[in-house]
Every structure is written in C-alpha cells, then in structure tokens.
Coordinates of C-alpha atoms in Angstrom, one line a residue:
Chain H
X754 CA -27.7 -27.8 56.3
X755 CA -27.0 -25.8 59.4
X756 CA -28.8 -27.7 62.2
X757 CA -28.7 -28.1 65.9
X758 CA -29.9 -31.5 67.4
X759 CA -30.8 -31.9 71.0
X760 CA -31.7 -35.6 71.2
X761 CA -33.2 -35.5 74.7
X762 CA -36.6 -33.7 74.6
X763 CA -36.9 -34.3 78.4
X764 CA -34.6 -35.0 81.3
X765 CA -34.9 -35.3 84.9
X766 CA -32.3 -35.0 87.7
X767 CA -32.4 -35.2 91.5
X768 CA -31.6 -32.1 93.5
X769 CA -27.8 -31.8 94.3
X770 CA -27.1 -34.4 91.5
X771 CA -25.2 -33.9 88.1
X772 CA -26.9 -34.0 84.8
X773 CA -25.6 -33.7 81.3
X774 CA -27.6 -32.3 78.3
X775 CA -26.5 -33.3 74.8
X776 CA -26.2 -31.2 71.8
X777 CA -24.7 -31.9 68.3
X778 CA -24.6 -29.4 65.4
X779 CA -23.8 -29.5 61.8
X780 CA -21.8 -26.8 59.9
X781 CA -19.1 -26.5 57.4
X782 CA -18.0 -23.2 58.9
X783 CA -14.8 -23.1 60.9
X784 CA -15.4 -19.9 63.0
X785 CA -18.4 -19.9 65.2
X786 CA -19.6 -19.6 68.7
X787 CA -21.8 -22.0 70.7
X788 CA -24.2 -21.2 73.5
X789 CA -26.5 -22.7 76.0
X790 CA -29.6 -20.7 76.9
X791 CA -32.1 -21.4 79.6
X792 CA -35.8 -20.6 79.4
X793 CA -37.6 -20.9 82.6
X794 CA -41.5 -20.9 82.7
X795 CA -41.4 -17.1 82.7
X796 CA -40.1 -17.4 79.1
X797 CA -37.2 -15.1 79.7
X798 CA -34.3 -16.5 77.7
X799 CA -31.1 -16.4 79.8
X800 CA -27.6 -17.0 78.5
X801 CA -25.9 -19.8 80.6
X802 CA -22.6 -20.3 79.0
X803 CA -20.7 -19.7 75.7
X804 CA -17.8 -21.3 74.0
X805 CA -15.6 -20.0 71.1
X806 CA -15.0 -22.7 68.5
X807 CA -11.3 -21.8 68.3
X808 CA -10.8 -22.4 71.9
X809 CA -9.9 -25.9 73.0
X810 CA -10.4 -25.2 76.7
X811 CA -14.0 -26.0 77.8
X812 CA -15.9 -23.1 79.2
X813 CA -17.1 -23.0 82.9
X814 CA -19.5 -20.8 84.6
X815 CA -19.9 -21.8 88.3
X816 CA -21.9 -25.1 88.3
X817 CA -22.2 -25.1 84.6
X818 CA -19.5 -26.5 82.3
X819 CA -19.5 -27.8 78.7
X820 CA -17.7 -30.6 76.9
X821 CA -16.9 -29.2 73.5
X822 CA -15.7 -31.9 70.9
X823 CA -15.1 -29.8 67.7
X824 CA -14.3 -32.7 65.5
X825 CA -17.4 -34.5 66.7
X826 CA -19.4 -31.3 66.5
X827 CA -20.7 -32.0 70.0
X828 CA -21.4 -29.4 72.7
X829 CA -22.9 -30.9 75.9
X830 CA -23.8 -29.0 79.0
X831 CA -23.1 -30.4 82.5
X832 CA -25.0 -29.0 85.5
X833 CA -23.4 -29.9 88.8
X834 CA -25.2 -29.7 92.2
X835 CA -28.6 -29.3 90.5
X836 CA -30.9 -26.8 92.2
X837 CA -34.7 -26.4 92.0
X838 CA -34.2 -23.2 90.1
X839 CA -32.3 -25.0 87.3
X840 CA -35.6 -26.4 86.1
X841 CA -36.3 -25.0 82.7
X842 CA -36.1 -25.5 79.0
X843 CA -32.4 -25.6 77.9
X844 CA -31.5 -24.5 74.2
X845 CA -28.3 -25.2 72.4
X846 CA -27.4 -22.7 69.8
X847 CA -24.6 -21.4 67.6
X848 CA -23.8 -18.3 65.5
X849 CA -21.2 -17.8 62.8
X850 CA -18.3 -15.4 63.2
X851 CA -19.6 -13.2 60.4
X852 CA -23.3 -13.4 61.3
X853 CA -23.3 -12.9 65.0
X854 CA -26.7 -11.5 65.1
X855 CA -28.2 -14.8 63.9
X856 CA -28.6 -17.6 66.4
X857 CA -29.5 -21.0 65.2
X858 CA -31.2 -23.0 67.9
X859 CA -31.9 -26.6 68.8
X860 CA -35.4 -27.8 69.6
X861 CA -34.6 -27.7 73.4
X862 CA -34.3 -30.1 76.3
X863 CA -36.8 -29.7 79.2
X864 CA -35.1 -30.3 82.5
X865 CA -37.0 -31.1 85.6
X866 CA -35.4 -31.2 89.0
X867 CA -36.8 -33.5 91.7
X868 CA -36.5 -32.4 95.4
Chain T
X705 CA -28.3 -1.5 83.3
X706 CA -31.8 -2.0 82.3
X707 CA -32.5 -5.1 80.3
X708 CA -34.1 -5.5 76.9
X709 CA -37.7 -4.4 77.1
X710 CA -40.5 -5.4 74.7
X711 CA -43.9 -4.0 74.3
X712 CA -46.7 -4.9 74.4
X713 CA -46.2 -8.1 76.4
X714 CA -49.5 -9.6 75.1
X715 CA -51.5 -9.0 72.0
X716 CA -54.7 -10.5 70.4
X717 CA -55.3 -9.7 66.8
X718 CA -57.8 -10.9 64.1
X719 CA -56.7 -12.7 60.9
X720 CA -55.9 -10.2 58.2
X721 CA -55.0 -7.4 60.6
X722 CA -51.5 -6.1 61.0
X723 CA -49.4 -5.7 64.2
X724 CA -46.3 -3.8 65.3
X725 CA -44.1 -5.0 68.1
X726 CA -41.4 -2.8 69.7
X727 CA -38.1 -3.6 71.3
X728 CA -35.7 -1.4 73.3
X729 CA -32.2 -2.8 73.6
X730 CA -29.8 -2.7 76.5
X731 CA -28.2 0.7 76.6
X732 CA -25.1 0.7 74.4
X733 CA -26.2 -2.2 72.4
X734 CA -26.6 -1.4 68.8
X735 CA -27.7 -4.8 67.3
X736 CA -31.2 -6.1 67.6
X737 CA -32.4 -9.5 66.5
X738 CA -35.8 -10.9 66.4
X739 CA -37.0 -14.5 66.8
X740 CA -40.2 -16.3 66.5
X741 CA -40.9 -19.1 68.9
X742 CA -43.6 -21.7 68.4
X743 CA -44.2 -25.2 69.7
X744 CA -44.0 -26.7 66.2
X745 CA -41.1 -24.8 64.7
X746 CA -39.1 -23.9 67.8
X747 CA -37.0 -20.8 67.8
X748 CA -36.5 -19.2 64.4
X749 CA -34.5 -16.3 63.4
X750 CA -36.4 -13.5 61.7
X751 CA -33.8 -10.7 61.1
X752 CA -31.2 -8.5 62.6
X753 CA -30.8 -4.8 62.6
X754 CA -27.5 -2.8 63.2
X755 CA -27.1 0.9 62.5
X756 CA -30.7 1.2 61.1
X757 CA -29.9 -1.4 58.5
X758 CA -31.0 -5.0 58.2
X759 CA -27.8 -7.2 58.3
X760 CA -29.3 -10.6 58.3
X761 CA -32.7 -12.1 57.3
X762 CA -34.2 -15.5 58.1
X763 CA -36.7 -17.4 55.8
X764 CA -39.9 -15.7 56.6
X765 CA -42.2 -14.2 54.0
X766 CA -42.3 -10.5 53.2
X767 CA -45.2 -10.0 55.5
X768 CA -42.5 -9.9 58.2
X769 CA -40.6 -6.7 58.2
X770 CA -38.7 -4.5 60.7
X771 CA -36.8 -1.3 61.2
X772 CA -34.5 0.3 63.5
X773 CA -34.3 3.8 64.8
X774 CA -31.2 6.0 65.5
X775 CA -31.6 5.3 69.2
X776 CA -31.3 1.5 68.3
X777 CA -34.9 0.8 69.3
X778 CA -36.5 -1.6 66.9
X779 CA -39.9 -2.5 65.6
X780 CA -41.2 -5.5 64.0
X781 CA -44.3 -5.5 61.7
X782 CA -46.4 -8.3 60.5
X783 CA -49.0 -7.5 58.0
X784 CA -52.0 -9.6 56.9
X785 CA -51.9 -11.9 59.9
X786 CA -52.5 -15.5 59.6
X787 CA -53.4 -18.0 62.3
X788 CA -49.9 -19.6 62.0
X789 CA -48.3 -16.2 63.1
X790 CA -49.5 -16.9 66.7
X791 CA -46.2 -17.2 68.6
X792 CA -43.9 -15.7 71.2
X793 CA -41.8 -13.0 69.5
X794 CA -38.5 -12.5 71.1
X795 CA -36.2 -9.6 70.7
X796 CA -32.4 -9.8 71.6
X797 CA -29.7 -7.3 71.7
X798 CA -25.9 -7.4 71.5
X799 CA -22.9 -5.2 71.4
X800 CA -21.6 -4.8 68.0
X801 CA -18.9 -2.7 66.2
X802 CA -19.2 -1.9 62.6
X803 CA -18.5 -5.0 60.6
X804 CA -18.3 -7.4 63.4
X805 CA -20.1 -8.6 66.5
X806 CA -18.1 -7.9 69.6
X807 CA -19.1 -10.8 71.8
X808 CA -21.8 -12.7 69.9
X809 CA -23.7 -12.8 73.2
X810 CA -27.3 -11.9 72.8
X811 CA -29.5 -10.8 75.7
X812 CA -33.1 -11.4 75.3
X813 CA -36.3 -9.5 76.3
X814 CA -39.3 -11.1 77.9
X815 CA -41.1 -11.5 74.6
X816 CA -44.4 -10.5 73.2
X817 CA -47.1 -13.2 73.1
X818 CA -49.2 -12.7 69.9
X819 CA -52.4 -14.6 69.4
X820 CA -54.1 -14.4 66.1
X821 CA -57.8 -15.4 66.1

C-alpha cells in the first residue's frame, strides 16, 4: 500500500526554538518526490520544501530543512528559530515520477508556537 | 503571477443536487489536480487533468467528474450530492510537459468549502 504516516498529530514549540516533525512512507517505487506542505488557518496550502528521492543531499529552505533517510523511508522536517507564523497544520506528501499530478498525503501534524 | 483561483469559495447545497466547482491555474501551468479534504479522511486525490485529458484518477465514485478547457481552466462536478461530500475541495496546478511533470511542485488554490445539507 502507498501510505504516508505522520505519527505526531500535534506538536508544540517555543518561539525561537527548533522542532522536528516526523514522516514515514511506504512505497515500492524507486523514483519519487517528497514534500512538506503547510496549511495555516486560512486553509491555503503552501509548499514548504521538496526533496527528490535520487538526491542524497538533504534539502534546505531558509529555516526549514529535511532529514531524508531513503532506506528507512523517513522524511522529517526541521524548523529552526520557530516563529509565530509557523503555527499551522503540516502535511508530508509524495508523488511518483510518472504520476506527478497525484500527491499522496499524510494525516498531518498540527504545530503550535508558544510566545 | 497570479496564484491559483477557485470559485466559488463557499457553497451550500442540498442532498441530491449537483454542483460544479471551477479552478483557474497559474498562468503557464497546464496540469490541474483536484483534492478532497475532510476531517475523517484527510486529503485525498480526486483526479488530474492535462491538455484537456484526465491523466490520473483517485478512488472516488463516478459521481465525481471533471474536465479541462483549452485555456487549462478546470471544472469539477459532483452529481447526486450526499452528506458525506461535505468537504474542502482543493485545486492545484503545476507545470508539465507532454509525458512528464517538470517539477512535481503543485501550487494550491484557496479551496471551495462545500456543505451538503
């Protein structure tokens, strides 16, 4: 089965601290892309970061970075220097190389940021 | 560039009716995907359209259909509405060349909140 598991339904972090959100996935495909999306209360889905499965180097976007462990099928998101605006639901997702228009999402992790 | 737009933003329908939702992709994006988001089932892929053709389809009944026009705008139709169709319907667009997705990055619209009573 093609699944994405986010084992932390809710997480909390103090402003300016670092938090890591976990994600594991299950697929027999070898070519795929991994994503983290953010959905704030406005419900607008925003792409945070993406990772190509064939790349060993972990992706980084400003305060956001990932720890991609292909053999373990793990794709965690680290948010450094957390800000109040980071509070949102975070979704892990992947798409296959030959089915790029189809994202398979996890159930999400709701992140709260305490001032 | 303007982002993905969806109309209407909110909709209330009665069980048994049908509904049409519209999505305009980012200029230059030719692929449009639709997702249903509910508290119970989460985010589920409905279908993807590219060059006016359905390229991928999720596990939804035939009551859910869509189409894409030559300007890449897409519509989604749900016939014979059921209470369980109440959801946020998200549309996303991405760049795509024939036969492959360029970047796999999908950009989402604000969604249409459908309530079925």
